[in-house]
mmCIF file of C-alpha atoms in Angstrom:
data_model
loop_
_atom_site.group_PDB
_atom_site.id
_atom_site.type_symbol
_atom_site.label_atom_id
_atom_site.label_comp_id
_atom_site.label_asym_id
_atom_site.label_seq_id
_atom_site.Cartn_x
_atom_site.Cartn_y
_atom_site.Cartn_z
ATOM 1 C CA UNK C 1321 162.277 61.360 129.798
ATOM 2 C CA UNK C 1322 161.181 58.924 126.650
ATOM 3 C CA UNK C 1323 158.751 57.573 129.039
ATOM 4 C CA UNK C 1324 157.117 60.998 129.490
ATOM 5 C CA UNK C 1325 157.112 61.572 125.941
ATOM 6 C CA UNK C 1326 155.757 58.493 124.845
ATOM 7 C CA UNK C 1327 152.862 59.325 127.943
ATOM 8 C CA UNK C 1328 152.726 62.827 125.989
ATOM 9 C CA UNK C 1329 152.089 61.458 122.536
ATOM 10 C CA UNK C 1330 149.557 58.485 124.288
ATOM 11 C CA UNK C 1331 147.652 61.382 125.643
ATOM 12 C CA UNK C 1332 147.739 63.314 121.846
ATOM 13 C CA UNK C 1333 146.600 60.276 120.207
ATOM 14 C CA UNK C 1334 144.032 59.447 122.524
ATOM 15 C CA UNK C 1335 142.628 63.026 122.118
ATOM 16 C CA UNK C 1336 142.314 63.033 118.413
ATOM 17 C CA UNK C 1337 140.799 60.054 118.580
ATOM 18 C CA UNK C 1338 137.933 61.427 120.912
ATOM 19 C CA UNK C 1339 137.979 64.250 118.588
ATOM 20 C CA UNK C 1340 137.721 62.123 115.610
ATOM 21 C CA UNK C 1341 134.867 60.061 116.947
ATOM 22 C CA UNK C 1342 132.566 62.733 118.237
ATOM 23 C CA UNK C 1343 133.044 64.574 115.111
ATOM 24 C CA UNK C 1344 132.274 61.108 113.114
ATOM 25 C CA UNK C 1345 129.145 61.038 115.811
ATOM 26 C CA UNK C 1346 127.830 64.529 114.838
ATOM 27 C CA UNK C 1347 127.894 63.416 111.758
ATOM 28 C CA UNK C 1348 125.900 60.332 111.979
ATOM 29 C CA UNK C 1349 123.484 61.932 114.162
ATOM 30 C CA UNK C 1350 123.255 65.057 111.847
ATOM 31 C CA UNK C 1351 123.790 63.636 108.484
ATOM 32 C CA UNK C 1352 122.550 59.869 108.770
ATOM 33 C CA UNK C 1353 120.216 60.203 111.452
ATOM 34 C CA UNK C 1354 116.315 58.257 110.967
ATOM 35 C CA UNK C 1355 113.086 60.897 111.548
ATOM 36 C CA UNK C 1356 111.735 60.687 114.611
ATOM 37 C CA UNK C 1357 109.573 58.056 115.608
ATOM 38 C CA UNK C 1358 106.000 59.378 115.355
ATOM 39 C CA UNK C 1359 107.117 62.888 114.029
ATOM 40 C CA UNK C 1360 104.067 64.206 111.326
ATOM 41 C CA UNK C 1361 105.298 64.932 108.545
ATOM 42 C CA UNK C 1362 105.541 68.922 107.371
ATOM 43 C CA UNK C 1363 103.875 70.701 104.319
ATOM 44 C CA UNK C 1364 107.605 72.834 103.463
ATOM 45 C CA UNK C 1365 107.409 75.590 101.276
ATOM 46 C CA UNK C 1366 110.371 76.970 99.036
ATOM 47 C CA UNK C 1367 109.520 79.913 97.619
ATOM 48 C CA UNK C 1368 111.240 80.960 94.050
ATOM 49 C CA UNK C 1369 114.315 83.109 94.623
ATOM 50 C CA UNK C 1370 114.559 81.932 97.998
ATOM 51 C CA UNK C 1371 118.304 82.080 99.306
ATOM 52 C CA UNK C 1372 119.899 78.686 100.968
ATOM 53 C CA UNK C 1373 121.186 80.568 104.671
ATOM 54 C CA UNK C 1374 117.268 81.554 104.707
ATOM 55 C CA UNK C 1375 115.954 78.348 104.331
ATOM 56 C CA UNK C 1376 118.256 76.530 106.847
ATOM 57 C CA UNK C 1377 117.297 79.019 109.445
ATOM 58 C CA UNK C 1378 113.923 78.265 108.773
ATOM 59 C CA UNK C 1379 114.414 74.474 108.824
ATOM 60 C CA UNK C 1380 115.694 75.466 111.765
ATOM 61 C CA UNK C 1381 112.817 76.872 113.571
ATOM 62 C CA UNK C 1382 110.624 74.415 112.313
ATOM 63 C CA UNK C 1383 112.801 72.128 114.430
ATOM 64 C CA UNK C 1384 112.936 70.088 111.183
ATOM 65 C CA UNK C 1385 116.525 70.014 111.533
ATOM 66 C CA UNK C 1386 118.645 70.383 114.493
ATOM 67 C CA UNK C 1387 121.218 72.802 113.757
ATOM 68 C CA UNK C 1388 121.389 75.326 110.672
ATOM 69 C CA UNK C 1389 125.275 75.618 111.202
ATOM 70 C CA UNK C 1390 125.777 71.799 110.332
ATOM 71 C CA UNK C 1391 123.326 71.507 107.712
ATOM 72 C CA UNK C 1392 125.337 74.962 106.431
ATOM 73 C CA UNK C 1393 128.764 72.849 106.862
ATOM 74 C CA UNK C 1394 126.994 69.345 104.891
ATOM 75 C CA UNK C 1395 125.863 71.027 102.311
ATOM 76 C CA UNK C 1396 129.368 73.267 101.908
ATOM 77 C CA UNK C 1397 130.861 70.065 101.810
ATOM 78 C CA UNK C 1398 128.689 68.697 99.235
ATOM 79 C CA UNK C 1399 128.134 71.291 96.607
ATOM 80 C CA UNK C 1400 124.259 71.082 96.727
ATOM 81 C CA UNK C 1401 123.455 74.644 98.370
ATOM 82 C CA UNK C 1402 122.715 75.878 95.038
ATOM 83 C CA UNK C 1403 120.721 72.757 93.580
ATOM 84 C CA UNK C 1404 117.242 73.586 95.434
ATOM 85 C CA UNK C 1405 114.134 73.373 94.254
ATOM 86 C CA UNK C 1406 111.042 75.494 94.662
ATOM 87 C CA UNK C 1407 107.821 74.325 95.542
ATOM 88 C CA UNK C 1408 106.500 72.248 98.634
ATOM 89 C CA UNK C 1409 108.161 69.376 99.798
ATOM 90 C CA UNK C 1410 107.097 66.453 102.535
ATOM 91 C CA UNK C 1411 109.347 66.634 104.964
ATOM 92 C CA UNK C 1412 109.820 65.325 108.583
ATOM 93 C CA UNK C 1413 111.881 66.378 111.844
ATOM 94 C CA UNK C 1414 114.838 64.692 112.022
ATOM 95 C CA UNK C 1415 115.476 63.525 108.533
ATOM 96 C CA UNK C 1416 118.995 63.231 107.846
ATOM 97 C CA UNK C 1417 120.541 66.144 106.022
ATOM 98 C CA UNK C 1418 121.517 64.111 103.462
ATOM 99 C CA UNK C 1419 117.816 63.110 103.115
ATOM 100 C CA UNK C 1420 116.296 65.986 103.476
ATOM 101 C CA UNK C 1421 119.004 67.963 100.370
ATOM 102 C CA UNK C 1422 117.682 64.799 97.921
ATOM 103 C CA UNK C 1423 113.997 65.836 98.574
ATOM 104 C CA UNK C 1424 114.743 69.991 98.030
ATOM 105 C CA UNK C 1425 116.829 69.366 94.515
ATOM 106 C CA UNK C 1426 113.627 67.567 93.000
ATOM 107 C CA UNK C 1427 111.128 69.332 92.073
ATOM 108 C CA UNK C 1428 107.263 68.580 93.616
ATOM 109 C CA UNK C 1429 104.867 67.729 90.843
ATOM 110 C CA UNK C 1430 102.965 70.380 93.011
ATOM 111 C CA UNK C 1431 100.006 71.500 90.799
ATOM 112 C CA UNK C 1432 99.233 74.572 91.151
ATOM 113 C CA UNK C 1433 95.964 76.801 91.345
ATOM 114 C CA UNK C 1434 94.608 80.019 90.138
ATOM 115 C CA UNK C 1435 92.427 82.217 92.701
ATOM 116 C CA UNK C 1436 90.562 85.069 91.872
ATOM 117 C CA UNK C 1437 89.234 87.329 95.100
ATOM 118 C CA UNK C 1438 87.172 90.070 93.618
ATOM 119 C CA UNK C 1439 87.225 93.794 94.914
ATOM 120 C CA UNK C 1440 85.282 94.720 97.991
ATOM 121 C CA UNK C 1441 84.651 91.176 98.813
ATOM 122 C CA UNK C 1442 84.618 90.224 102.735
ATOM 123 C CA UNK C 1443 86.822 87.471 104.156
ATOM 124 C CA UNK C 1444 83.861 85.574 105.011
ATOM 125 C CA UNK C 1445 83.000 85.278 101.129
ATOM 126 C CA UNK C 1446 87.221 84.937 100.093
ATOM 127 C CA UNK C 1447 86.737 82.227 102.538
ATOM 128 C CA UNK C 1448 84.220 80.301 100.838
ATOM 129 C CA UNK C 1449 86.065 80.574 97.319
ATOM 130 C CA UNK C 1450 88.985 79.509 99.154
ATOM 131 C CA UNK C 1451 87.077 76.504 100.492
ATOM 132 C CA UNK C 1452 85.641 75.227 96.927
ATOM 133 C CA UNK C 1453 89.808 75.785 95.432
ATOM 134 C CA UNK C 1454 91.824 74.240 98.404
ATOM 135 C CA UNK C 1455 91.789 71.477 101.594
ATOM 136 C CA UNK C 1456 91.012 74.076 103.907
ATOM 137 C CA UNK C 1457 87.636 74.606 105.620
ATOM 138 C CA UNK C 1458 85.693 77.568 106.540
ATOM 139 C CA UNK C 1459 86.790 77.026 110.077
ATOM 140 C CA UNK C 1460 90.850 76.891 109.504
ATOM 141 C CA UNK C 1461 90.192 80.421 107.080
ATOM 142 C CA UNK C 1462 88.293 81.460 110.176
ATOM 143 C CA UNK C 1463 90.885 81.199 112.901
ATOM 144 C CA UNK C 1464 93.728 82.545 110.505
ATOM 145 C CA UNK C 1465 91.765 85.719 109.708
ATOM 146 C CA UNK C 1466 90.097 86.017 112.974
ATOM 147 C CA UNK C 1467 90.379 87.866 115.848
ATOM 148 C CA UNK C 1468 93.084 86.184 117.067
ATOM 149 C CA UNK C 1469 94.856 85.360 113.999
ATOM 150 C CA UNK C 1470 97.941 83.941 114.354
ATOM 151 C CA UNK C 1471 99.595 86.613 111.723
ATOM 152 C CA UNK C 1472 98.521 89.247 114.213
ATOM 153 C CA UNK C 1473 102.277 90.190 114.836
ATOM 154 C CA UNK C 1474 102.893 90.486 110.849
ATOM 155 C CA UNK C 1475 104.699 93.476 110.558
ATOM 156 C CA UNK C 1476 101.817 95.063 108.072
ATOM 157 C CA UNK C 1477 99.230 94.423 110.794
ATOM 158 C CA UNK C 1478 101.325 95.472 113.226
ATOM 159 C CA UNK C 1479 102.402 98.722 111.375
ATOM 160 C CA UNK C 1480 98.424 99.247 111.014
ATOM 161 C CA UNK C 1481 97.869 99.369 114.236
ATOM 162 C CA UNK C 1482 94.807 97.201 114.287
ATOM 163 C CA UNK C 1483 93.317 97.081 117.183
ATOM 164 C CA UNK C 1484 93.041 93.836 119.499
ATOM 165 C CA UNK C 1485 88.880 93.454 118.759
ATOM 166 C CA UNK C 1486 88.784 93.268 115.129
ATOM 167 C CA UNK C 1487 89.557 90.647 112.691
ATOM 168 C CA UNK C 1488 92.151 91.140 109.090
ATOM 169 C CA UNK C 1489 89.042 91.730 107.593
ATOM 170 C CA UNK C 1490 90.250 94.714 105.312
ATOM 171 C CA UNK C 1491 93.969 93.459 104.975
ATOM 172 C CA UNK C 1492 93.594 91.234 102.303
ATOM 173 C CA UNK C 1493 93.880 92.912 98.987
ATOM 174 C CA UNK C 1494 91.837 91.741 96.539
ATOM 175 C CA UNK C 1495 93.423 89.652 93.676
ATOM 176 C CA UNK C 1496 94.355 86.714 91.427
ATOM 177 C CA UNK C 1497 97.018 84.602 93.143
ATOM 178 C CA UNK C 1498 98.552 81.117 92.094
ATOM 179 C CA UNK C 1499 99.410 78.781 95.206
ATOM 180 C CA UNK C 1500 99.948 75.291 95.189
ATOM 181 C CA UNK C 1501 97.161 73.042 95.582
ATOM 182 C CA UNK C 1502 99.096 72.327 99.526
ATOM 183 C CA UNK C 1503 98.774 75.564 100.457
ATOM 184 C CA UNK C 1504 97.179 76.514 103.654
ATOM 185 C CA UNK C 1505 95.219 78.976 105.019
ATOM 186 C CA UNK C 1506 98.463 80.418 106.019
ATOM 187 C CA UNK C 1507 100.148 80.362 103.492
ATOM 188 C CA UNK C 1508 97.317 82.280 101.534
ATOM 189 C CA UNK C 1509 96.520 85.092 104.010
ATOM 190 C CA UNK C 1510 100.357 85.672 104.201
ATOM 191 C CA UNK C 1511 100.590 86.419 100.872
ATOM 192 C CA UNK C 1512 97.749 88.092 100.743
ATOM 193 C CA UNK C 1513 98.957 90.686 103.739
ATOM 194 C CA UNK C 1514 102.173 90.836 102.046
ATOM 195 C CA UNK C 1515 100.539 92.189 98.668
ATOM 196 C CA UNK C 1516 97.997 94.418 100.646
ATOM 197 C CA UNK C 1517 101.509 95.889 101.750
ATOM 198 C CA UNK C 1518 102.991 96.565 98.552
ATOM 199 C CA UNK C 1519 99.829 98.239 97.237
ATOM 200 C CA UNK C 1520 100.009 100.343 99.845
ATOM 201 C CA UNK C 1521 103.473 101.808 99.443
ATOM 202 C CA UNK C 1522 102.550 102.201 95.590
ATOM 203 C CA UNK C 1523 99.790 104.484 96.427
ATOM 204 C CA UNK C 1524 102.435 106.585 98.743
ATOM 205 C CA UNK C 1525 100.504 105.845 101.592
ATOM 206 C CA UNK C 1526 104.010 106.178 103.663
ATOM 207 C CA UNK C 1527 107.090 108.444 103.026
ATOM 208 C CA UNK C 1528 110.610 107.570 102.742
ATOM 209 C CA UNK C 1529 110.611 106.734 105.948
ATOM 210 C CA UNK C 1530 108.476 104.076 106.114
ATOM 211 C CA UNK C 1531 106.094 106.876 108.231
ATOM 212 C CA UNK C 1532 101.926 106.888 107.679
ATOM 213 C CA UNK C 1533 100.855 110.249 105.584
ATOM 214 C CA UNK C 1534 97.082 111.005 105.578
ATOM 215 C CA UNK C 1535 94.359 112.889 106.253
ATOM 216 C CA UNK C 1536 93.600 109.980 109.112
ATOM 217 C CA UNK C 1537 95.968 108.570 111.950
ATOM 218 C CA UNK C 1538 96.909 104.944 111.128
ATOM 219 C CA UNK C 1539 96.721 102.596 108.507
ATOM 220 C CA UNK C 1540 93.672 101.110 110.299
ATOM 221 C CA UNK C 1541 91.855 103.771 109.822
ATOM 222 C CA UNK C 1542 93.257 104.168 106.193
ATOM 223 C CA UNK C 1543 92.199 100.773 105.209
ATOM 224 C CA UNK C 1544 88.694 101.377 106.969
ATOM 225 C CA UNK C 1545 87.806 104.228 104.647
ATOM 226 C CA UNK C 1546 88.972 102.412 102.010
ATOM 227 C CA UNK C 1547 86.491 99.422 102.378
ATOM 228 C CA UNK C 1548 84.117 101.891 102.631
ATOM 229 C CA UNK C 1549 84.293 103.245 100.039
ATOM 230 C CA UNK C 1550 84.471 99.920 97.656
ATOM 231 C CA UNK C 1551 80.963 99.313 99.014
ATOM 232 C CA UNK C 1552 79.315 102.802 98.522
ATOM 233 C CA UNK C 1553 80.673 103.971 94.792
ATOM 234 C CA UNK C 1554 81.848 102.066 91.715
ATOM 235 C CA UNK C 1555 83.308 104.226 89.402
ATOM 236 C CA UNK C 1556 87.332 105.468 89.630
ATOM 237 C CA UNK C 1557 86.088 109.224 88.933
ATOM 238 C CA UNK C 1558 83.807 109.050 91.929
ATOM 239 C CA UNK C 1559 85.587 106.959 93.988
ATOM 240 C CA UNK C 1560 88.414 110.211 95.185
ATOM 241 C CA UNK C 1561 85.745 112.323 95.412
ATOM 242 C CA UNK C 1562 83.566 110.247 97.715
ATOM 243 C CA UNK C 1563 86.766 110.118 99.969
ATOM 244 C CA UNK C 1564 86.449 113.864 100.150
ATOM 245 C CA UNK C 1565 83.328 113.650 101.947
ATOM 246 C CA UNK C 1566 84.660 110.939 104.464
ATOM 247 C CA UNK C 1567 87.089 113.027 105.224
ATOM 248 C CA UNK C 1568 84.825 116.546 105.611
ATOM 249 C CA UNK C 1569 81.846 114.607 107.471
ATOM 250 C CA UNK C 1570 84.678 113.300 110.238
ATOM 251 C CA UNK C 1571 86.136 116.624 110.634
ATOM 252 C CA UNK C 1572 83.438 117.888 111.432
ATOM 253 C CA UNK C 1573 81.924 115.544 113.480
ATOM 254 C CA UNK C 1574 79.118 115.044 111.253
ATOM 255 C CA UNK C 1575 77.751 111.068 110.978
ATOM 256 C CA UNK C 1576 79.032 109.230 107.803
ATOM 257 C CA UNK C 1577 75.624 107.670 107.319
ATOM 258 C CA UNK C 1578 76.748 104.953 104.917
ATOM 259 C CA UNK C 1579 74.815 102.342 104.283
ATOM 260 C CA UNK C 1580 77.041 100.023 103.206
ATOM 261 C CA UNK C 1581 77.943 99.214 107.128
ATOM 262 C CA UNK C 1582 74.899 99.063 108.002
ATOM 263 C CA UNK C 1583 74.560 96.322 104.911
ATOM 264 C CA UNK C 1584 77.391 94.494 107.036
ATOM 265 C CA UNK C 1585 76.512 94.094 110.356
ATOM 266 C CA UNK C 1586 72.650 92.630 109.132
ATOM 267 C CA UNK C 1587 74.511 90.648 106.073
ATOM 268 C CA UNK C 1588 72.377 92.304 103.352
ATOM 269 C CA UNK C 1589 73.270 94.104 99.825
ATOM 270 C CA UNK C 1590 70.553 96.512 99.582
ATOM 271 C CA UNK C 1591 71.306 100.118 97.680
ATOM 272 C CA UNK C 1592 69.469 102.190 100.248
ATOM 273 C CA UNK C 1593 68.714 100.266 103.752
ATOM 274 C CA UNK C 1594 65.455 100.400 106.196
ATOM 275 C CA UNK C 1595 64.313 102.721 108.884
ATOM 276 C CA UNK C 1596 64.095 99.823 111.265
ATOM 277 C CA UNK C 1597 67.533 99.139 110.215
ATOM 278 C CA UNK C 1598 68.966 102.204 110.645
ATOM 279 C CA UNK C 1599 68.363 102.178 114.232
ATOM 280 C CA UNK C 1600 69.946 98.809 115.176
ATOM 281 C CA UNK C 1601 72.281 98.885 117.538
ATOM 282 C CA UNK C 1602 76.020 98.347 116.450
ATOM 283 C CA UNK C 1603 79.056 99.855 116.233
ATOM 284 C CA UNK C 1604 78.993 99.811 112.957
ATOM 285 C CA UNK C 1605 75.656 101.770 112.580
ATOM 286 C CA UNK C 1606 77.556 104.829 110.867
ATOM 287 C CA UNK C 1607 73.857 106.603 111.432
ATOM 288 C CA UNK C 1608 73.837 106.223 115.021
ATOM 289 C CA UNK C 1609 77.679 106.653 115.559
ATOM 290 C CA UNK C 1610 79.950 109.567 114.815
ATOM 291 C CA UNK C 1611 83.341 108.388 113.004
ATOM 292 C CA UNK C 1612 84.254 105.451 111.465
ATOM 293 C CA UNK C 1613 83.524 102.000 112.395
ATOM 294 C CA UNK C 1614 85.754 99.829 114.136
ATOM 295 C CA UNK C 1615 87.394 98.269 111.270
ATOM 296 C CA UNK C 1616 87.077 98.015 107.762
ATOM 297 C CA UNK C 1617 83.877 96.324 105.994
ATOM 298 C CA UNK C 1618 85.124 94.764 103.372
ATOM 299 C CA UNK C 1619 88.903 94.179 101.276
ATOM 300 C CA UNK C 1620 89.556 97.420 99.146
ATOM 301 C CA UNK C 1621 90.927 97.258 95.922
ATOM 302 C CA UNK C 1622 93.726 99.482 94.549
ATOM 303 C CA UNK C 1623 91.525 102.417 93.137
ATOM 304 C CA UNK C 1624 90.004 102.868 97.121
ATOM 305 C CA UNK C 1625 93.088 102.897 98.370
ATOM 306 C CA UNK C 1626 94.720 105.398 96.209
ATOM 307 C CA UNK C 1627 91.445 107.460 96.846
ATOM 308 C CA UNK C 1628 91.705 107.220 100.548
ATOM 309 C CA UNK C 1629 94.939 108.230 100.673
ATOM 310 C CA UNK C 1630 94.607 111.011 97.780
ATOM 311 C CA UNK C 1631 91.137 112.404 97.929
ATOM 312 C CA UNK C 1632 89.391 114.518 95.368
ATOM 313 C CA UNK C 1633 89.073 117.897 97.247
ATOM 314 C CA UNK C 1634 85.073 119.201 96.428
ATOM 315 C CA UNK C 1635 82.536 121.242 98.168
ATOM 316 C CA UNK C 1636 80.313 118.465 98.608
ATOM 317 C CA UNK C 1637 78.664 116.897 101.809
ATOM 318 C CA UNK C 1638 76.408 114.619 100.710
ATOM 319 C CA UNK C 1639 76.240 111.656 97.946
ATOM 320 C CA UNK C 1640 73.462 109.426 96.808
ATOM 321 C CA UNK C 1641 73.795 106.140 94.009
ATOM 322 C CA UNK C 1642 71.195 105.477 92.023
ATOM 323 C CA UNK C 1643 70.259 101.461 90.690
ATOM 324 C CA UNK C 1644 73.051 101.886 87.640
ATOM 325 C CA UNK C 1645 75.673 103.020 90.121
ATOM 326 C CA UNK C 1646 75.509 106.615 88.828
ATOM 327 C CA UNK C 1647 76.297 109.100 91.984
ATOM 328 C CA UNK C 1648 74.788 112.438 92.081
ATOM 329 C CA UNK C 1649 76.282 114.870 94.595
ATOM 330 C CA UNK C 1650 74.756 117.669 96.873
ATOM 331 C CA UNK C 1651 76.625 120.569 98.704
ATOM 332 C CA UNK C 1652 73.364 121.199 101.047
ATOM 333 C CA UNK C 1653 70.834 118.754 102.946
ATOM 334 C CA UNK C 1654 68.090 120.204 100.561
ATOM 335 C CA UNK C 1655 70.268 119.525 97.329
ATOM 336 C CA UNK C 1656 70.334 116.354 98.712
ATOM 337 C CA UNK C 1657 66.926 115.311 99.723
ATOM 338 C CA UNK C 1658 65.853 117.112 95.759
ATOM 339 C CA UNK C 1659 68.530 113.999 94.650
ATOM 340 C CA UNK C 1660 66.963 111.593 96.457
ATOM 341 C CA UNK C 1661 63.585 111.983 95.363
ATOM 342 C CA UNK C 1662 64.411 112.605 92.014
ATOM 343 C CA UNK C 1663 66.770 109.514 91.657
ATOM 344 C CA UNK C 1664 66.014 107.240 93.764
ATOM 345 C CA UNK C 1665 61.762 107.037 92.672
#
């Protein structure tokens, strides 16, 4: 009987032992572990406010660190959850927690930079400001606000319903950001779709339930008119009613004839465009094509979009801007053409 107790207690021991020393090996491999051998080292971003749980998870599937749960139970342990930093940090897979908490409670000396992306401009030309401000070439901006951007399946372009053949040209909303002097093209256009977003909901482009209300079908579309109009009037007065005309000339099935895509597919910034022009070949010829063009022409700024989603109702068909930017209007073709050769000698 003692001997089966003692055999009892032998097998207890020997258990907690094994216990004890796997634990004690999770933790060296967790906590104390080296980066791995020829791992590149990662441009990490905290952003202010950011919450700790959030941040391990996405440690996580950066495959930075192995398991969120453990670096969840180190840093319980420790007290630090609440000491991070924001800003960008160099970090590699496989750092040791313990490593990896003393980088995130320092702050980077991470300079940061002020951008400026006016109204209306295309993200060809956001590119090359971006180029002149950042380490990121024309080609990177290319690919992340390309066709086959990689923030395709954001939930703003996906809620757009862009369609597969066009670029985000039209997403980005026009403004003055600060990013660290790190950031990447990602990191910009992120932002970027993420503020595009927020406009949008300001102008009540979507209803409590999170549902597209307009005079168009999709947010596509929305943001298509939009860039439009940027291009063809300057003025917030003429903007809304310019919309109005959009909106008459596709009902009825009537060409938008704006020049201002025509101006896009040949690269020019004329006021009034060429015959020879006019009959090129493109989808974005809005004078040989009924409807809009395929996507937007350039990024809208807040007074478009509020205009494309609330337009100025008026009994006008036609429009015309003269070399100042002043826009006379016409109800007929023949008010029109008296416009045209009265203001545009």
């Amino acid at each position: 009987m003692i001997k089966k107790l003692l055999s009892c207690i032998g097998i207890l021991l020997f258990s907690i032992l094994l216990a004890g020393g796997f634990v004690a090996w999770q933790s060296y491999h967790f906590w104390f572990q080296s980066p791995t051998k020829d791992a590149e080292t990662v441009l990490y971003t905290v952003e202010a406010g950011a919450g700790f749980s959030s941040i391990a998870d996405d440690l996580a599937e950066q495959h930075i660190i192995n398991s969120k749960n453990w670096f969840k139970f180190y840093t319980i342990i420790n007290g630090t959850a609440s000491d991070l930093k924001a800003g960008v940090f160099e970090l590699k897979p496989g750092m040791s927690y313990s490593d990896i908490m003393k980088t995130l409670m320092v702050a980077p000396n991470s300079e940061e930079v002020s951008i400026t992306f006016p109204e209306g401009y295309t993200v060809k030309q956001m590119g090359e400001l971006v180029a002149e401000k950042f380490n990121i070439t024309p080609e990177e901006w290319s690919v992340m606000t390309g066709v086959n951007s990689p923030l395709n399946n954001h939930n703003f372009v996906l809620t757009a319903q862009k369609p597969a053949g066009v670029d985000l040209e039209g997403y980005l909303f026009p403004d003055t950001y600060r990013f660290f002097v790190e950031a990447t093209a990602e990191d910009i256009v992120e932002v970027m779709l993420d503020t595009m977003e927020n406009r949008l909901v300001d102008t009540g482009a979507f209803n409590s339930d999170f549902k597209f209300q307009s005079e168009i079908s999709n947010l596509h579309e929305l943001l298509t008119t939009a860039s439009i109009l940027e291009r063809e009037v300057r003025t917030s007065q003429d903007i809304p009613q310019v919309a109005d005309i959009i909106y008459k000339r596709l009902k009825i099935g009537m060409p938008l004839q704006m020049d201002s895509t025509v101006n896009y597919f040949t690269g020019n910034n004329t006021p009034s465009i060429s015959l020879a022009d006019r009959d090129i070949e493109s989808p974005y010829n809005t004078y040989l094509n009924t409807g809009l063009p395929p996507g937007p022409i350039s990024n809208p700024g807040i007074d478009s979009l509020k205009a494309a989603v609330s337009p100025k109702t008026n009994d006008y068909y036609y429009f015309l801007t003269d070399a100042k930017g002043e826009v006379f209007y016409g109800v007929t073709f023949d008010q029109h053409i008296t416009n045209k050769n009265k203001y545009l000698k």
